[in-house]
Amino acid sequence: MMRRFVKGRRQRGQSMVELAMVLPFLLLLVAGIIEFGRAYYQYNTLSKAVRVAARYMSSRPWLANERTNATRMVVYGNVDGTGSPILPGLSTSNVQITSRGGGTTDTNPPRWVTVAITNYQFQSMILLVPINVTFTPGVEMLYVGLNAAY
């Protein structure tokens, strides 16, 4: 009976030592999962913003002010360009609106409209998990606005 009691006393701190050894790896794993979740969220937000702007441009007159409105829509979520950007570090210089096929005027609009993000750098919040990724989502839609050539 006494021998059993002594054996239990020797193993009393074993769980604490195991936890101290495993805890840093578990915390690093959780931090990595959080950062990958943030990266996925930011890419998804950019993809949705680009899609909305492409839909907007595909039905509007092919004018410079409409392209400016679409650029603001990507960055700020509205055509007025008010408020803060939808993601940190996103600016209108990251948005590129181009045409393909057809013309480049309101009377002779393009056949396709492309809205894309160029060089948006994901910024990692946790220094132990340095994710260095450049996001470049883009969408191309058929132009269906005024004077469209179907």
Short mmCIF file of N, CA and C in Angstrom, two decimals:
data_model
loop_
_atom_site.label_atom_id
_atom_site.label_comp_id
_atom_site.label_asym_id
_atom_site.label_seq_id
_atom_site.Cartn_x
_atom_site.Cartn_y
_atom_site.Cartn_z
N MET A 1 0.82 -1.18 0.00
CA MET A 1 0.00 0.00 0.00
C MET A 1 0.87 1.26 0.00
N MET A 2 1.89 1.28 0.80
CA MET A 2 2.77 2.44 0.88
C MET A 2 3.52 2.65 -0.43
N ARG A 3 3.84 1.61 -1.10
CA ARG A 3 4.56 1.71 -2.35
C ARG A 3 3.70 2.39 -3.43
N ARG A 4 2.44 2.11 -3.45
CA ARG A 4 1.52 2.71 -4.39
C ARG A 4 1.42 4.22 -4.16
N PHE A 5 1.41 4.65 -2.95
CA PHE A 5 1.33 6.06 -2.60
C PHE A 5 2.59 6.81 -3.06
N VAL A 6 3.74 6.22 -2.91
CA VAL A 6 5.00 6.85 -3.30
C VAL A 6 5.07 6.97 -4.83
N LYS A 7 4.59 5.96 -5.53
CA LYS A 7 4.61 6.01 -6.98
C LYS A 7 3.74 7.16 -7.49
N GLY A 8 2.60 7.39 -6.92
CA GLY A 8 1.71 8.48 -7.31
C GLY A 8 2.32 9.85 -7.05
N ARG A 9 3.10 9.98 -5.99
CA ARG A 9 3.74 11.26 -5.69
C ARG A 9 4.79 11.62 -6.72
N ARG A 10 5.47 10.65 -7.26
CA ARG A 10 6.52 10.92 -8.22
C ARG A 10 5.97 11.40 -9.56
N GLN A 11 4.77 11.08 -9.91
CA GLN A 11 4.19 11.44 -11.20
C GLN A 11 3.25 12.64 -11.10
N ARG A 12 3.25 13.31 -10.01
CA ARG A 12 2.29 14.39 -9.80
C ARG A 12 2.49 15.54 -10.79
N GLY A 13 3.67 15.96 -11.15
CA GLY A 13 3.92 17.08 -12.04
C GLY A 13 4.04 16.71 -13.50
N GLN A 14 3.82 15.45 -13.83
CA GLN A 14 3.98 14.99 -15.20
C GLN A 14 3.04 15.71 -16.15
N SER A 15 1.80 15.90 -15.79
CA SER A 15 0.82 16.55 -16.67
C SER A 15 1.21 18.00 -16.94
N MET A 16 1.71 18.67 -15.93
CA MET A 16 2.12 20.06 -16.11
C MET A 16 3.32 20.17 -17.06
N VAL A 17 4.25 19.25 -16.98
CA VAL A 17 5.40 19.25 -17.87
C VAL A 17 4.96 18.96 -19.31
N GLU A 18 4.06 18.01 -19.48
CA GLU A 18 3.56 17.70 -20.82
C GLU A 18 2.82 18.90 -21.42
N LEU A 19 2.02 19.56 -20.62
CA LEU A 19 1.30 20.74 -21.09
C LEU A 19 2.28 21.85 -21.48
N ALA A 20 3.30 22.04 -20.68
CA ALA A 20 4.30 23.07 -20.98
C ALA A 20 5.05 22.76 -22.27
N MET A 21 5.20 21.49 -22.59
CA MET A 21 5.90 21.12 -23.82
C MET A 21 5.01 21.26 -25.05
N VAL A 22 3.73 20.98 -24.93
CA VAL A 22 2.82 20.95 -26.07
C VAL A 22 2.14 22.30 -26.32
N LEU A 23 1.97 23.11 -25.30
CA LEU A 23 1.23 24.37 -25.41
C LEU A 23 1.79 25.32 -26.48
N PRO A 24 3.10 25.53 -26.61
CA PRO A 24 3.58 26.42 -27.67
C PRO A 24 3.18 25.96 -29.08
N PHE A 25 3.22 24.66 -29.32
CA PHE A 25 2.83 24.14 -30.63
C PHE A 25 1.33 24.34 -30.88
N LEU A 26 0.53 24.12 -29.85
CA LEU A 26 -0.91 24.32 -29.99
C LEU A 26 -1.24 25.79 -30.24
N LEU A 27 -0.57 26.69 -29.54
CA LEU A 27 -0.81 28.11 -29.76
C LEU A 27 -0.38 28.55 -31.15
N LEU A 28 0.73 28.02 -31.64
CA LEU A 28 1.18 28.33 -33.00
C LEU A 28 0.18 27.79 -34.04
N LEU A 29 -0.36 26.62 -33.80
CA LEU A 29 -1.36 26.04 -34.69
C LEU A 29 -2.62 26.91 -34.72
N VAL A 30 -3.09 27.34 -33.57
CA VAL A 30 -4.27 28.20 -33.50
C VAL A 30 -4.01 29.53 -34.19
N ALA A 31 -2.84 30.11 -33.98
CA ALA A 31 -2.49 31.38 -34.64
C ALA A 31 -2.47 31.21 -36.15
N GLY A 32 -1.94 30.11 -36.64
CA GLY A 32 -1.93 29.85 -38.08
C GLY A 32 -3.33 29.70 -38.65
N ILE A 33 -4.19 29.02 -37.92
CA ILE A 33 -5.58 28.86 -38.37
C ILE A 33 -6.28 30.21 -38.42
N ILE A 34 -6.04 31.06 -37.44
CA ILE A 34 -6.65 32.40 -37.42
C ILE A 34 -6.15 33.23 -38.60
N GLU A 35 -4.86 33.20 -38.87
CA GLU A 35 -4.31 33.98 -39.98
C GLU A 35 -4.81 33.48 -41.33
N PHE A 36 -4.88 32.18 -41.52
CA PHE A 36 -5.41 31.66 -42.78
C PHE A 36 -6.89 32.01 -42.93
N GLY A 37 -7.63 32.03 -41.83
CA GLY A 37 -9.02 32.46 -41.87
C GLY A 37 -9.14 33.92 -42.27
N ARG A 38 -8.27 34.77 -41.73
CA ARG A 38 -8.28 36.19 -42.11
C ARG A 38 -7.93 36.37 -43.58
N ALA A 39 -6.95 35.61 -44.06
CA ALA A 39 -6.56 35.70 -45.47
C ALA A 39 -7.71 35.28 -46.37
N TYR A 40 -8.40 34.21 -46.01
CA TYR A 40 -9.54 33.75 -46.80
C TYR A 40 -10.65 34.80 -46.79
N TYR A 41 -10.91 35.40 -45.64
CA TYR A 41 -11.93 36.44 -45.53
C TYR A 41 -11.58 37.64 -46.42
N GLN A 42 -10.34 38.08 -46.40
CA GLN A 42 -9.95 39.23 -47.20
C GLN A 42 -10.03 38.93 -48.69
N TYR A 43 -9.61 37.74 -49.10
CA TYR A 43 -9.71 37.38 -50.51
C TYR A 43 -11.17 37.32 -50.95
N ASN A 44 -12.02 36.75 -50.11
CA ASN A 44 -13.45 36.65 -50.42
C ASN A 44 -14.07 38.05 -50.51
N THR A 45 -13.70 38.96 -49.63
CA THR A 45 -14.20 40.33 -49.67
C THR A 45 -13.78 41.02 -50.95
N LEU A 46 -12.52 40.87 -51.34
CA LEU A 46 -12.05 41.45 -52.60
C LEU A 46 -12.78 40.86 -53.80
N SER A 47 -13.01 39.57 -53.80
CA SER A 47 -13.70 38.92 -54.92
C SER A 47 -15.13 39.45 -55.05
N LYS A 48 -15.82 39.60 -53.93
CA LYS A 48 -17.18 40.12 -53.98
C LYS A 48 -17.20 41.57 -54.46
N ALA A 49 -16.27 42.38 -53.99
CA ALA A 49 -16.22 43.78 -54.40
C ALA A 49 -15.94 43.91 -55.89
N VAL A 50 -15.05 43.10 -56.41
CA VAL A 50 -14.73 43.12 -57.83
C VAL A 50 -15.94 42.68 -58.65
N ARG A 51 -16.64 41.66 -58.18
CA ARG A 51 -17.82 41.17 -58.89
C ARG A 51 -18.92 42.23 -58.94
N VAL A 52 -19.15 42.92 -57.83
CA VAL A 52 -20.17 43.98 -57.79
C VAL A 52 -19.80 45.11 -58.74
N ALA A 53 -18.55 45.51 -58.76
CA ALA A 53 -18.11 46.60 -59.65
C ALA A 53 -18.21 46.18 -61.11
N ALA A 54 -17.89 44.93 -61.43
CA ALA A 54 -18.00 44.46 -62.81
C ALA A 54 -19.46 44.43 -63.25
N ARG A 55 -20.34 44.02 -62.36
CA ARG A 55 -21.76 44.02 -62.67
C ARG A 55 -22.25 45.45 -62.89
N TYR A 56 -21.76 46.37 -62.07
CA TYR A 56 -22.11 47.79 -62.21
C TYR A 56 -21.65 48.32 -63.56
N MET A 57 -20.40 48.05 -63.92
CA MET A 57 -19.85 48.57 -65.17
C MET A 57 -20.44 47.90 -66.41
N SER A 58 -20.90 46.68 -66.27
CA SER A 58 -21.44 45.99 -67.44
C SER A 58 -22.78 46.55 -67.89
N SER A 59 -23.44 47.33 -67.05
CA SER A 59 -24.74 47.88 -67.41
C SER A 59 -24.76 49.40 -67.49
N ARG A 60 -23.66 50.06 -67.24
CA ARG A 60 -23.59 51.54 -67.26
C ARG A 60 -22.94 52.02 -68.55
N PRO A 61 -23.16 53.29 -68.89
CA PRO A 61 -22.46 53.85 -70.05
C PRO A 61 -20.95 53.80 -69.84
N TRP A 62 -20.22 53.57 -70.91
CA TRP A 62 -18.75 53.45 -70.83
C TRP A 62 -18.15 54.85 -70.80
N LEU A 63 -18.25 55.50 -69.64
CA LEU A 63 -17.74 56.86 -69.44
C LEU A 63 -16.70 56.84 -68.33
N ALA A 64 -15.82 57.84 -68.35
CA ALA A 64 -14.75 57.91 -67.35
C ALA A 64 -15.31 58.05 -65.95
N ASN A 65 -16.38 58.84 -65.77
CA ASN A 65 -16.92 59.01 -64.41
C ASN A 65 -17.57 57.73 -63.89
N GLU A 66 -18.11 56.91 -64.79
CA GLU A 66 -18.69 55.62 -64.36
C GLU A 66 -17.58 54.65 -63.95
N ARG A 67 -16.45 54.70 -64.66
CA ARG A 67 -15.32 53.85 -64.26
C ARG A 67 -14.77 54.29 -62.91
N THR A 68 -14.76 55.61 -62.67
CA THR A 68 -14.33 56.13 -61.36
C THR A 68 -15.29 55.67 -60.28
N ASN A 69 -16.59 55.70 -60.56
CA ASN A 69 -17.59 55.23 -59.59
C ASN A 69 -17.39 53.75 -59.27
N ALA A 70 -17.12 52.96 -60.31
CA ALA A 70 -16.90 51.53 -60.09
C ALA A 70 -15.64 51.29 -59.25
N THR A 71 -14.61 52.08 -59.48
CA THR A 71 -13.38 51.96 -58.69
C THR A 71 -13.66 52.28 -57.23
N ARG A 72 -14.42 53.34 -56.99
CA ARG A 72 -14.79 53.69 -55.61
C ARG A 72 -15.64 52.60 -54.98
N MET A 73 -16.50 51.97 -55.79
CA MET A 73 -17.35 50.91 -55.27
C MET A 73 -16.51 49.74 -54.77
N VAL A 74 -15.44 49.43 -55.49
CA VAL A 74 -14.56 48.33 -55.05
C VAL A 74 -13.89 48.69 -53.73
N VAL A 75 -13.37 49.90 -53.63
CA VAL A 75 -12.57 50.27 -52.46
C VAL A 75 -13.43 50.61 -51.25
N TYR A 76 -14.48 51.40 -51.44
CA TYR A 76 -15.26 51.91 -50.32
C TYR A 76 -16.62 51.25 -50.15
N GLY A 77 -17.08 50.52 -51.16
CA GLY A 77 -18.39 49.89 -51.06
C GLY A 77 -19.53 50.79 -51.49
N ASN A 78 -19.21 52.01 -51.97
CA ASN A 78 -20.23 52.92 -52.49
C ASN A 78 -19.62 53.77 -53.59
N VAL A 79 -20.49 54.35 -54.43
CA VAL A 79 -20.00 55.12 -55.57
C VAL A 79 -19.51 56.51 -55.19
N ASP A 80 -19.86 56.96 -53.98
CA ASP A 80 -19.43 58.29 -53.54
C ASP A 80 -17.99 58.31 -53.06
N GLY A 81 -17.47 57.17 -52.67
CA GLY A 81 -16.10 57.11 -52.15
C GLY A 81 -16.01 57.62 -50.73
N THR A 82 -17.09 57.50 -49.98
CA THR A 82 -17.09 57.98 -48.59
C THR A 82 -16.85 56.81 -47.64
N GLY A 83 -16.36 57.14 -46.49
CA GLY A 83 -16.08 56.12 -45.48
C GLY A 83 -14.66 55.61 -45.59
N SER A 84 -14.42 54.53 -44.90
CA SER A 84 -13.08 53.93 -44.93
C SER A 84 -13.07 52.76 -45.90
N PRO A 85 -11.90 52.39 -46.41
CA PRO A 85 -11.81 51.25 -47.33
C PRO A 85 -12.32 49.96 -46.68
N ILE A 86 -12.82 49.07 -47.51
CA ILE A 86 -13.39 47.82 -46.99
C ILE A 86 -12.32 46.91 -46.38
N LEU A 87 -11.07 47.09 -46.81
CA LEU A 87 -9.95 46.33 -46.25
C LEU A 87 -8.78 47.27 -46.00
N PRO A 88 -7.98 47.00 -44.98
CA PRO A 88 -6.82 47.87 -44.72
C PRO A 88 -5.81 47.79 -45.86
N GLY A 89 -5.32 48.95 -46.27
CA GLY A 89 -4.31 49.01 -47.31
C GLY A 89 -4.86 49.01 -48.72
N LEU A 90 -6.17 48.91 -48.89
CA LEU A 90 -6.77 48.93 -50.23
C LEU A 90 -6.99 50.37 -50.67
N SER A 91 -6.58 50.68 -51.89
CA SER A 91 -6.77 52.03 -52.42
C SER A 91 -7.24 51.93 -53.86
N THR A 92 -7.64 53.07 -54.42
CA THR A 92 -8.12 53.08 -55.80
C THR A 92 -7.02 52.74 -56.79
N SER A 93 -5.77 52.90 -56.40
CA SER A 93 -4.68 52.54 -57.31
C SER A 93 -4.55 51.02 -57.46
N ASN A 94 -5.18 50.24 -56.58
CA ASN A 94 -5.16 48.78 -56.68
C ASN A 94 -6.21 48.24 -57.65
N VAL A 95 -7.13 49.10 -58.11
CA VAL A 95 -8.23 48.66 -58.97
C VAL A 95 -7.92 48.99 -60.42
N GLN A 96 -8.16 48.01 -61.28
CA GLN A 96 -7.92 48.20 -62.71
C GLN A 96 -9.18 47.79 -63.47
N ILE A 97 -9.71 48.72 -64.27
CA ILE A 97 -10.90 48.46 -65.09
C ILE A 97 -10.48 48.57 -66.55
N THR A 98 -10.66 47.48 -67.28
CA THR A 98 -10.26 47.45 -68.69
C THR A 98 -11.41 46.92 -69.54
N SER A 99 -11.27 47.12 -70.85
CA SER A 99 -12.27 46.63 -71.80
C SER A 99 -11.60 45.67 -72.76
N ARG A 100 -12.43 44.82 -73.36
CA ARG A 100 -11.91 43.87 -74.35
C ARG A 100 -12.94 43.75 -75.46
N GLY A 101 -12.48 43.85 -76.68
CA GLY A 101 -13.38 43.75 -77.82
C GLY A 101 -14.21 45.01 -77.98
N GLY A 102 -14.70 45.28 -79.17
CA GLY A 102 -15.52 46.45 -79.40
C GLY A 102 -14.71 47.73 -79.32
N GLY A 103 -15.37 48.80 -78.91
CA GLY A 103 -14.71 50.10 -78.83
C GLY A 103 -14.45 50.52 -77.41
N THR A 104 -14.14 51.78 -77.25
CA THR A 104 -13.85 52.32 -75.92
C THR A 104 -14.60 53.62 -75.67
N THR A 105 -15.71 53.83 -76.37
CA THR A 105 -16.50 55.05 -76.18
C THR A 105 -17.92 54.66 -75.79
N ASP A 106 -18.71 55.67 -75.41
CA ASP A 106 -20.09 55.41 -75.02
C ASP A 106 -20.93 54.97 -76.22
N THR A 107 -20.65 55.51 -77.39
CA THR A 107 -21.42 55.12 -78.58
C THR A 107 -20.95 53.80 -79.17
N ASN A 108 -19.72 53.44 -78.90
CA ASN A 108 -19.16 52.16 -79.36
C ASN A 108 -18.50 51.47 -78.16
N PRO A 109 -19.32 50.90 -77.26
CA PRO A 109 -18.77 50.34 -76.02
C PRO A 109 -18.05 49.01 -76.25
N PRO A 110 -17.32 48.55 -75.26
CA PRO A 110 -16.61 47.27 -75.39
C PRO A 110 -17.59 46.10 -75.33
N ARG A 111 -17.11 44.94 -75.74
CA ARG A 111 -17.94 43.73 -75.62
C ARG A 111 -17.81 43.14 -74.22
N TRP A 112 -16.64 43.25 -73.62
CA TRP A 112 -16.38 42.68 -72.30
C TRP A 112 -15.78 43.75 -71.39
N VAL A 113 -16.13 43.67 -70.11
CA VAL A 113 -15.60 44.58 -69.09
C VAL A 113 -14.86 43.74 -68.05
N THR A 114 -13.65 44.13 -67.73
CA THR A 114 -12.85 43.41 -66.74
C THR A 114 -12.53 44.35 -65.58
N VAL A 115 -12.81 43.89 -64.36
CA VAL A 115 -12.44 44.63 -63.15
C VAL A 115 -11.54 43.70 -62.35
N ALA A 116 -10.38 44.20 -61.97
CA ALA A 116 -9.40 43.37 -61.26
C ALA A 116 -8.69 44.18 -60.19
N ILE A 117 -8.21 43.47 -59.19
CA ILE A 117 -7.37 44.04 -58.14
C ILE A 117 -5.93 43.70 -58.50
N THR A 118 -5.06 44.69 -58.40
CA THR A 118 -3.65 44.44 -58.69
C THR A 118 -2.82 44.74 -57.44
N ASN A 119 -1.99 43.81 -57.09
CA ASN A 119 -0.99 43.98 -56.02
C ASN A 119 -1.57 44.37 -54.67
N TYR A 120 -2.61 43.67 -54.21
CA TYR A 120 -3.07 43.88 -52.84
C TYR A 120 -2.32 42.90 -51.95
N GLN A 121 -1.52 43.43 -51.06
CA GLN A 121 -0.68 42.62 -50.18
C GLN A 121 -1.42 42.31 -48.89
N PHE A 122 -1.56 41.02 -48.56
CA PHE A 122 -2.16 40.61 -47.29
C PHE A 122 -1.19 40.93 -46.18
N GLN A 123 -1.69 41.56 -45.12
CA GLN A 123 -0.85 41.95 -43.99
C GLN A 123 -1.16 41.05 -42.80
N SER A 124 -0.20 40.24 -42.42
CA SER A 124 -0.35 39.32 -41.31
C SER A 124 -0.32 40.08 -39.99
N MET A 125 -1.24 39.75 -39.08
CA MET A 125 -1.29 40.42 -37.78
C MET A 125 -0.37 39.74 -36.76
N ILE A 126 -0.20 38.45 -36.89
CA ILE A 126 0.59 37.69 -35.94
C ILE A 126 1.98 37.48 -36.53
N LEU A 127 3.00 37.99 -35.87
CA LEU A 127 4.35 37.95 -36.40
C LEU A 127 4.93 36.54 -36.47
N LEU A 128 4.42 35.65 -35.63
CA LEU A 128 4.93 34.28 -35.64
C LEU A 128 4.46 33.49 -36.86
N VAL A 129 3.40 33.98 -37.52
CA VAL A 129 2.87 33.31 -38.70
C VAL A 129 2.94 34.30 -39.86
N PRO A 130 4.11 34.49 -40.46
CA PRO A 130 4.24 35.48 -41.53
C PRO A 130 3.73 34.94 -42.87
N ILE A 131 2.50 35.32 -43.21
CA ILE A 131 1.92 34.92 -44.49
C ILE A 131 2.17 36.06 -45.46
N ASN A 132 2.89 35.79 -46.50
CA ASN A 132 3.26 36.79 -47.49
C ASN A 132 2.56 36.45 -48.81
N VAL A 133 1.37 37.05 -49.03
CA VAL A 133 0.56 36.71 -50.18
C VAL A 133 0.09 37.98 -50.86
N THR A 134 0.08 37.99 -52.18
CA THR A 134 -0.49 39.08 -52.96
C THR A 134 -1.77 38.59 -53.60
N PHE A 135 -2.88 39.28 -53.33
CA PHE A 135 -4.17 38.90 -53.89
C PHE A 135 -4.42 39.68 -55.18
N THR A 136 -4.90 38.98 -56.21
CA THR A 136 -5.21 39.62 -57.49
C THR A 136 -6.49 39.04 -58.09
N PRO A 137 -7.63 39.14 -57.40
CA PRO A 137 -8.87 38.61 -57.99
C PRO A 137 -9.36 39.52 -59.12
N GLY A 138 -10.03 38.94 -60.07
CA GLY A 138 -10.57 39.70 -61.19
C GLY A 138 -11.79 39.01 -61.77
N VAL A 139 -12.65 39.81 -62.43
CA VAL A 139 -13.87 39.29 -63.04
C VAL A 139 -14.04 39.94 -64.41
N GLU A 140 -14.48 39.15 -65.37
CA GLU A 140 -14.79 39.69 -66.69
C GLU A 140 -16.26 39.38 -66.99
N MET A 141 -17.02 40.43 -67.37
CA MET A 141 -18.43 40.28 -67.67
C MET A 141 -18.76 40.87 -69.02
N LEU A 142 -19.78 40.32 -69.64
CA LEU A 142 -20.27 40.81 -70.92
C LEU A 142 -20.93 42.17 -70.73
N TYR A 143 -20.59 43.11 -71.59
CA TYR A 143 -21.19 44.45 -71.50
C TYR A 143 -22.60 44.39 -72.07
N VAL A 144 -23.60 44.77 -71.26
CA VAL A 144 -24.99 44.72 -71.67
C VAL A 144 -25.65 46.09 -71.57
N GLY A 145 -24.86 47.12 -71.43
CA GLY A 145 -25.39 48.48 -71.27
C GLY A 145 -25.86 49.07 -72.58
N LEU A 146 -26.02 50.38 -72.57
CA LEU A 146 -26.49 51.13 -73.72
C LEU A 146 -25.54 50.95 -74.91
N ASN A 147 -26.09 50.74 -76.07
CA ASN A 147 -25.34 50.55 -77.32
C ASN A 147 -24.51 49.27 -77.33
N ALA A 148 -24.87 48.28 -76.52
CA ALA A 148 -24.10 47.03 -76.48
C ALA A 148 -24.30 46.26 -77.77
N ALA A 149 -23.25 45.64 -78.25
CA ALA A 149 -23.32 44.80 -79.44
C ALA A 149 -23.43 43.35 -79.01
N TYR A 150 -24.62 42.82 -79.04
CA TYR A 150 -24.83 41.44 -78.58
C TYR A 150 -24.35 40.46 -79.58
#
